[in-house]
Amino acid sequence: MTPSRTSRTLGALLALHAGDALGAPLEFKPHTVIRGLHPGRNANAEFPRTLTGGGSHSWAPGAATDDTDLTRAVLLAYRDAICNGDDVVNKAAEHFLAWYRGDHWPSRRQGSKPRDIGRTTRKALSSLASSRHPSSTGAGEGSAGNGSLMRCIPTGLFQNDPELLIKESQSISAITHNDTRCTIACAAYNAIVSALVVRGLSVEDAVSAGERVAISLESGRTDGPVYGAMKIGRTTSLVELADKGPRKLGFPGMCGGFVLNSLTLAVAAVLDERRLDQVLVDVVRVGMDTDTNAAIAGGLLGARDGEEAVLDEWKDLLQFGPEFRRLVDQILTAQGVIPEEGQSDEVGLFSGNHGLNVSI
Ligand SMILES: [Mg+2]
């Protein structure tokens, strides 16, 4: 059965959260080390499929790391924008700062700083804390980490206007990551998300929609870096990459935090026809920035397959699972996607103006 828009929306957020939690215990372990710990695809079917927690930050099983925390911040910004009419970029910046300072953040001691924070994000949020101007705090060209791609998905889920989707993807990325590879990667990724979730397109057509956005933002060139990364994703076999590792396969990078490596993995993941959990496990097995790579890929896989495809044993443990469910319900109700009682969710899926005019 084709998943409903609500299921895909929630699925995207939960699979991102699950990818983060799945990869967190192995963060920054190279492929060879992970392979040494768990040799062979079927040698230990439970690993790394179980959300064990642990790792260098001693995470609880299912805990959110910075990837899910900052996705939550952008999700709250869309709730504020859609339900209260606030400016989404300013609100995202406010929620980022609250996270950075430890203010009003669930499950953390008031005022305690995040345990894990990327270099670029730290630099930008420290500047934002004094300047308060989110349009001028990005770390600049040359800082092309995956720290904005990992948290950008709420724009693809809730901004139905195609031009605003591109603009907001870029502006929210630029609060911390304003290198054009990052801002364009976020816009292209969210175009895929929107094509899957809002328009209900096939995976093939959704990836093409994302590629068109990348080409258009790279001045119509087909040799631009973001489109190039997506093209590599089309021909990358995750099964092979997880078995042999990036070095042996001549993959263009070690997947250690570079935004274009993460985008390539996500495109390869969404085009991989296996079950969501099988694909996500292989993204983790590639190694290095395991939590962020799996969070980014997980977002696309959940948008593709819906929340039913996220394992129950994962959903039971995810720290923000219940809150994400409430927020999705609140936002989609405000947008008129979730109809009044007594009607099927499907009724609102492609009715009214929700997403019908998206032409990316
Ligand atoms: Mg993380």
Short mmCIF file of C-alpha atoms and ligand atoms in Angstrom, two decimals:
data_model
loop_
_atom_site.label_atom_id
_atom_site.label_comp_id
_atom_site.label_asym_id
_atom_site.label_seq_id
_atom_site.Cartn_x
_atom_site.Cartn_y
_atom_site.Cartn_z
CA MET A 1 0.00 0.00 0.00
CA THR A 2 1.25 3.47 -0.82
CA PRO A 3 2.05 5.34 2.39
CA SER A 4 -0.05 8.45 3.10
CA ARG A 5 1.49 11.90 3.30
CA THR A 6 1.23 11.81 7.09
CA SER A 7 2.99 8.46 7.18
CA ARG A 8 5.78 9.65 4.90
CA THR A 9 6.19 12.90 6.86
CA LEU A 10 6.48 11.09 10.17
CA GLY A 11 8.50 8.29 8.58
CA ALA A 12 11.09 10.78 7.32
CA LEU A 13 11.57 12.26 10.80
CA LEU A 14 11.60 8.91 12.62
CA ALA A 15 13.97 7.25 10.15
CA LEU A 16 16.32 10.24 10.41
CA HIS A 17 16.20 9.92 14.21
CA ALA A 18 16.75 6.14 13.96
CA GLY A 19 19.68 6.55 11.55
CA ASP A 20 21.26 8.99 13.98
CA ALA A 21 20.82 6.59 16.91
CA LEU A 22 21.96 3.59 14.86
CA GLY A 23 25.17 5.29 13.78
CA ALA A 24 26.00 7.13 17.02
CA PRO A 25 27.85 4.28 18.78
CA LEU A 26 30.16 3.89 15.77
CA GLU A 27 30.73 7.55 14.98
CA PHE A 28 34.10 8.18 13.33
CA LYS A 29 35.08 4.53 13.24
CA PRO A 30 36.47 3.78 9.78
CA HIS A 31 35.03 1.04 7.60
CA THR A 32 37.89 -1.34 8.34
CA VAL A 33 37.31 -1.11 12.11
CA ILE A 34 33.55 -1.67 11.81
CA ARG A 35 34.19 -4.58 9.49
CA GLY A 36 36.67 -6.00 11.96
CA LEU A 37 34.15 -5.76 14.79
CA HIS A 38 31.37 -7.33 12.75
CA PRO A 39 32.68 -9.23 9.76
CA GLY A 40 30.31 -10.41 7.07
CA ARG A 41 26.85 -9.29 6.07
CA ASN A 42 25.03 -12.13 7.84
CA ALA A 43 27.50 -13.04 10.53
CA ASN A 44 25.65 -11.03 13.11
CA ALA A 45 22.21 -10.09 11.86
CA GLU A 46 21.48 -8.07 14.96
CA PHE A 47 24.33 -5.69 14.44
CA PRO A 48 24.38 -2.90 13.78
CA ARG A 49 20.60 -3.13 13.49
CA THR A 50 19.95 -2.79 17.22
CA LEU A 51 19.91 0.64 18.82
CA THR A 52 22.50 -0.18 21.43
CA GLY A 53 23.54 3.29 22.49
CA GLY A 54 27.10 3.77 23.69
CA GLY A 55 29.94 5.26 21.66
CA SER A 56 32.34 7.98 22.69
CA HIS A 57 29.55 10.11 24.19
CA SER A 58 27.90 7.16 26.01
CA TRP A 59 24.54 7.70 24.34
CA ALA A 60 21.44 6.01 25.73
CA PRO A 61 19.77 3.63 23.23
CA GLY A 62 17.62 5.75 20.88
CA ALA A 63 19.06 9.05 22.13
CA ALA A 64 19.08 12.05 19.83
CA THR A 65 22.51 13.42 18.96
CA ASP A 66 23.08 16.81 17.32
CA ASP A 67 21.58 15.58 14.03
CA THR A 68 18.15 14.90 15.51
CA ASP A 69 18.36 17.77 18.01
CA LEU A 70 18.88 20.33 15.26
CA THR A 71 16.27 18.70 13.01
CA ARG A 72 13.91 19.14 15.95
CA ALA A 73 14.94 22.81 16.12
CA VAL A 74 13.98 23.33 12.45
CA LEU A 75 10.78 21.34 12.98
CA LEU A 76 9.83 23.64 15.88
CA ALA A 77 10.58 26.65 13.64
CA TYR A 78 8.10 25.34 11.03
CA ARG A 79 5.54 24.75 13.78
CA ASP A 80 6.04 28.38 14.87
CA ALA A 81 5.84 29.65 11.28
CA ILE A 82 2.83 27.60 10.19
CA CYS A 83 0.81 27.76 13.40
CA ASN A 84 1.79 31.25 14.63
CA GLY A 85 2.94 33.12 11.52
CA ASP A 86 6.55 33.59 12.71
CA ASP A 87 9.52 33.99 10.37
CA VAL A 88 10.89 30.51 9.90
CA VAL A 89 14.55 31.45 9.44
CA ASN A 90 14.66 33.66 12.52
CA LYS A 91 12.85 31.00 14.52
CA ALA A 92 15.28 28.30 13.35
CA ALA A 93 18.16 30.52 14.49
CA GLU A 94 16.47 31.03 17.88
CA HIS A 95 15.96 27.31 18.39
CA PHE A 96 19.57 26.59 17.34
CA LEU A 97 20.77 29.07 19.94
CA ALA A 98 18.54 27.58 22.62
CA TRP A 99 20.09 24.19 21.85
CA TYR A 100 23.60 25.63 21.84
CA ARG A 101 23.07 27.22 25.25
CA GLY A 102 21.12 24.32 26.69
CA ASP A 103 18.08 26.53 27.35
CA HIS A 104 14.69 24.87 27.49
CA TRP A 105 16.04 21.70 25.93
CA PRO A 106 14.37 18.49 27.09
CA SER A 107 16.43 15.83 28.82
CA ARG A 108 19.34 18.12 29.48
CA ARG A 109 20.36 19.98 32.56
CA GLN A 110 19.32 23.61 32.11
CA GLY A 111 22.23 25.56 30.63
CA SER A 112 24.31 22.51 29.75
CA LYS A 113 25.95 22.71 26.32
CA PRO A 114 25.46 19.97 23.73
CA ARG A 115 27.76 16.98 24.08
CA ASP A 116 28.49 16.86 20.37
CA ILE A 117 28.65 19.87 18.14
CA GLY A 118 30.31 20.21 14.74
CA ARG A 119 33.13 22.72 14.30
CA THR A 120 31.29 24.85 11.74
CA THR A 121 28.07 24.85 13.76
CA ARG A 122 29.92 25.87 16.92
CA LYS A 123 31.70 28.73 15.17
CA ALA A 124 28.51 30.03 13.58
CA LEU A 125 26.33 29.72 16.69
CA SER A 126 28.92 31.41 18.82
CA SER A 127 28.85 34.31 16.36
CA LEU A 128 25.03 34.24 16.28
CA ALA A 129 24.94 34.44 20.06
CA SER A 130 26.53 37.88 19.90
CA SER A 131 25.35 39.28 16.54
CA ARG A 132 21.78 37.93 16.45
CA HIS A 133 21.78 38.26 12.64
CA PRO A 134 21.26 34.77 11.19
CA SER A 135 21.97 35.95 7.65
CA SER A 136 25.57 36.88 8.44
CA THR A 137 26.77 34.12 10.73
CA GLY A 138 27.60 31.32 8.26
CA ALA A 139 31.14 29.97 8.43
CA GLY A 140 31.89 30.95 4.82
CA GLU A 141 33.03 29.24 1.62
CA GLY A 142 35.35 26.33 2.30
CA SER A 143 33.39 24.97 5.28
CA ALA A 144 31.46 22.26 3.48
CA GLY A 145 30.50 19.91 6.29
CA ASN A 146 27.22 18.00 6.39
CA GLY A 147 25.95 19.86 9.48
CA SER A 148 23.17 21.71 7.68
CA LEU A 149 22.13 18.86 5.36
CA MET A 150 21.55 16.69 8.45
CA ARG A 151 18.87 19.01 9.84
CA CYS A 152 17.23 20.49 6.73
CA ILE A 153 14.38 18.03 6.14
CA PRO A 154 11.47 19.90 7.77
CA THR A 155 11.58 22.39 4.86
CA GLY A 156 11.01 19.56 2.38
CA LEU A 157 8.19 18.18 4.51
CA PHE A 158 6.26 21.37 5.21
CA GLN A 159 7.11 24.08 2.67
CA ASN A 160 4.80 23.31 -0.23
CA ASP A 161 5.74 26.31 -2.37
CA PRO A 162 8.62 25.23 -4.65
CA GLU A 163 10.35 28.60 -4.76
CA LEU A 164 10.11 29.12 -1.02
CA LEU A 165 11.31 25.55 -0.48
CA ILE A 166 14.53 26.39 -2.29
CA LYS A 167 14.92 29.78 -0.63
CA GLU A 168 14.26 28.53 2.91
CA SER A 169 16.48 25.46 2.44
CA GLN A 170 19.33 27.77 1.48
CA SER A 171 18.67 30.41 4.16
CA ILE A 172 18.36 27.91 7.03
CA SER A 173 21.54 26.15 5.87
CA ALA A 174 23.36 29.48 5.66
CA ILE A 175 22.79 30.28 9.34
CA THR A 176 25.74 27.99 9.94
CA HIS A 177 26.79 26.53 6.56
CA ASN A 178 26.75 29.13 3.75
CA ASP A 179 29.20 27.39 1.43
CA THR A 180 27.19 26.98 -1.79
CA ARG A 181 27.81 23.23 -1.82
CA CYS A 182 25.89 23.06 1.48
CA THR A 183 23.08 25.44 0.60
CA ILE A 184 22.50 23.81 -2.81
CA ALA A 185 22.73 20.30 -1.35
CA CYS A 186 19.98 21.21 1.15
CA ALA A 187 17.74 22.61 -1.60
CA ALA A 188 18.25 19.55 -3.86
CA TYR A 189 17.70 17.12 -0.95
CA ASN A 190 14.50 18.90 0.07
CA ALA A 191 13.28 18.85 -3.53
CA ILE A 192 13.56 15.05 -3.39
CA VAL A 193 11.74 14.98 -0.05
CA SER A 194 8.93 17.18 -1.31
CA ALA A 195 8.55 15.16 -4.51
CA LEU A 196 8.16 11.97 -2.46
CA VAL A 197 6.05 13.27 0.41
CA VAL A 198 3.96 16.12 -0.97
CA ARG A 199 3.60 15.07 -4.58
CA GLY A 200 3.78 11.31 -4.10
CA LEU A 201 6.16 10.87 -7.06
CA SER A 202 8.20 7.75 -7.75
CA VAL A 203 11.70 7.56 -6.33
CA GLU A 204 13.18 7.92 -9.81
CA ASP A 205 11.15 11.05 -10.54
CA ALA A 206 11.90 12.46 -7.08
CA VAL A 207 15.66 12.10 -7.55
CA SER A 208 15.33 13.72 -10.98
CA ALA A 209 13.46 16.63 -9.36
CA GLY A 210 16.35 17.07 -6.92
CA GLU A 211 18.88 16.91 -9.73
CA ARG A 212 17.04 19.61 -11.66
CA VAL A 213 17.20 21.90 -8.64
CA ALA A 214 20.94 21.27 -8.27
CA ILE A 215 21.59 21.99 -11.95
CA SER A 216 19.48 25.12 -11.89
CA LEU A 217 21.21 26.48 -8.76
CA GLU A 218 24.59 25.61 -10.25
CA SER A 219 23.86 28.04 -13.10
CA GLY A 220 22.52 25.40 -15.46
CA ARG A 221 25.81 23.51 -15.44
CA THR A 222 25.90 19.74 -15.44
CA ASP A 223 29.48 19.72 -14.14
CA GLY A 224 28.65 21.42 -10.82
CA PRO A 225 29.73 19.73 -7.58
CA VAL A 226 26.28 19.07 -6.10
CA TYR A 227 24.80 17.60 -9.26
CA GLY A 228 28.03 15.63 -9.65
CA ALA A 229 27.62 14.13 -6.16
CA MET A 230 24.03 13.12 -6.94
CA LYS A 231 25.11 11.53 -10.20
CA ILE A 232 27.65 9.39 -8.35
CA GLY A 233 24.85 8.33 -5.97
CA ARG A 234 22.90 6.94 -8.93
CA THR A 235 25.66 4.46 -9.73
CA THR A 236 26.84 3.67 -6.20
CA SER A 237 25.93 0.25 -4.83
CA LEU A 238 25.56 0.53 -1.06
CA VAL A 239 25.86 -3.24 -0.72
CA GLU A 240 29.29 -3.12 -2.34
CA LEU A 241 30.34 0.06 -0.57
CA ALA A 242 29.41 -1.41 2.83
CA ASP A 243 31.20 -4.68 2.07
CA LYS A 244 34.40 -3.33 0.55
CA GLY A 245 34.64 0.20 1.94
CA PRO A 246 35.05 3.56 0.21
CA ARG A 247 38.81 3.28 -0.36
CA LYS A 248 38.72 -0.04 -2.19
CA LEU A 249 35.86 1.08 -4.40
CA GLY A 250 37.49 4.39 -5.30
CA PHE A 251 34.62 6.35 -3.72
CA PRO A 252 35.42 10.09 -3.80
CA GLY A 253 35.96 10.51 -0.03
CA MET A 254 35.85 8.60 3.24
CA CYS A 255 32.33 9.78 4.25
CA GLY A 256 33.79 11.57 7.25
CA GLY A 257 31.55 14.64 7.28
CA PHE A 258 31.89 16.20 3.80
CA VAL A 259 28.45 17.31 2.65
CA LEU A 260 28.80 15.90 -0.86
CA ASN A 261 29.76 12.42 0.38
CA SER A 262 26.65 12.39 2.59
CA LEU A 263 24.45 13.53 -0.29
CA THR A 264 25.86 10.80 -2.55
CA LEU A 265 25.13 8.16 0.11
CA ALA A 266 21.58 9.47 0.58
CA VAL A 267 20.84 9.32 -3.16
CA ALA A 268 22.30 5.81 -3.35
CA ALA A 269 20.19 4.84 -0.31
CA VAL A 270 16.86 6.09 -1.62
CA LEU A 271 17.48 4.34 -4.96
CA ASP A 272 18.32 1.07 -3.15
CA GLU A 273 15.20 -1.09 -3.34
CA ARG A 274 15.82 -3.12 -0.19
CA ARG A 275 13.99 -2.61 3.13
CA LEU A 276 14.62 0.66 4.96
CA ASP A 277 16.44 -0.99 7.86
CA GLN A 278 18.71 -3.02 5.57
CA VAL A 279 19.74 0.06 3.62
CA LEU A 280 20.31 2.10 6.76
CA VAL A 281 22.50 -0.59 8.31
CA ASP A 282 24.68 -0.55 5.19
CA VAL A 283 25.03 3.24 5.35
CA VAL A 284 26.38 2.82 8.90
CA ARG A 285 28.72 0.01 7.79
CA VAL A 286 30.38 2.40 5.30
CA GLY A 287 31.91 4.02 8.37
CA MET A 288 33.22 7.38 9.63
CA ASP A 289 30.41 9.96 10.12
CA THR A 290 28.02 7.08 10.69
CA ASP A 291 25.30 8.89 12.64
CA THR A 292 25.02 11.88 10.34
CA ASN A 293 25.29 9.86 7.12
CA ALA A 294 22.56 7.52 8.36
CA ALA A 295 20.38 10.41 9.57
CA ILE A 296 20.55 12.09 6.14
CA ALA A 297 19.91 8.83 4.26
CA GLY A 298 17.22 7.86 6.80
CA GLY A 299 15.27 11.04 6.04
CA LEU A 300 14.95 10.10 2.37
CA LEU A 301 14.19 6.45 3.13
CA GLY A 302 11.41 7.36 5.57
CA ALA A 303 9.98 9.82 3.03
CA ARG A 304 10.00 6.97 0.52
CA ASP A 305 8.56 4.18 2.68
CA GLY A 306 6.54 5.87 5.45
CA GLU A 307 6.57 5.29 9.19
CA GLU A 308 5.35 1.70 8.86
CA ALA A 309 8.78 0.84 7.45
CA VAL A 310 10.60 2.08 10.56
CA LEU A 311 11.15 -0.92 12.84
CA ASP A 312 8.93 -0.99 15.94
CA GLU A 313 11.94 -1.85 18.07
CA TRP A 314 13.50 1.44 16.89
CA LYS A 315 10.34 3.52 17.27
CA ASP A 316 9.93 2.29 20.85
CA LEU A 317 13.30 3.78 21.80
CA LEU A 318 13.52 7.06 19.91
CA GLN A 319 13.87 9.95 22.31
CA PHE A 320 11.76 12.41 20.34
CA GLY A 321 9.45 9.85 18.71
CA PRO A 322 6.28 10.87 20.61
CA GLU A 323 7.06 14.58 20.24
CA PHE A 324 7.68 14.28 16.49
CA ARG A 325 4.33 12.49 16.16
CA ARG A 326 2.57 15.33 17.99
CA LEU A 327 4.32 18.05 15.99
CA VAL A 328 3.58 16.39 12.64
CA ASP A 329 -0.07 16.10 13.64
CA GLN A 330 -0.17 19.74 14.74
CA ILE A 331 1.51 21.11 11.60
CA LEU A 332 -0.36 18.97 9.06
CA THR A 333 -3.63 19.80 10.77
CA ALA A 334 -2.81 23.53 10.55
CA GLN A 335 -2.00 23.05 6.85
CA GLY A 336 -5.31 21.25 6.30
CA VAL A 337 -3.61 18.01 5.27
CA ILE A 338 -5.00 16.05 8.18
CA PRO A 339 -8.75 16.43 7.80
CA GLU A 340 -11.47 16.65 10.38
CA GLU A 341 -12.47 13.58 12.36
CA GLY A 342 -14.20 10.85 10.44
CA GLN A 343 -12.31 11.40 7.21
CA SER A 344 -9.45 9.36 5.93
CA ASP A 345 -6.02 10.94 5.97
CA GLU A 346 -5.84 10.14 2.26
CA VAL A 347 -8.65 12.61 1.52
CA GLY A 348 -6.43 15.56 2.28
CA LEU A 349 -3.38 14.14 0.64
CA PHE A 350 -3.62 15.73 -2.77
CA SER A 351 -6.69 17.89 -2.31
CA GLY A 352 -6.80 21.67 -2.04
CA ASN A 353 -3.61 23.50 -2.82
CA HIS A 354 -1.24 21.30 -0.91
CA GLY A 355 1.65 20.72 -3.17
CA LEU A 356 -0.21 20.52 -6.44
CA ASN A 357 1.72 23.39 -7.95
CA VAL A 358 5.17 22.12 -7.10
CA SER A 359 7.07 22.05 -10.36
CA ILE A 360 10.62 21.42 -9.24
MG MG B 1 25.68 13.39 15.68
#
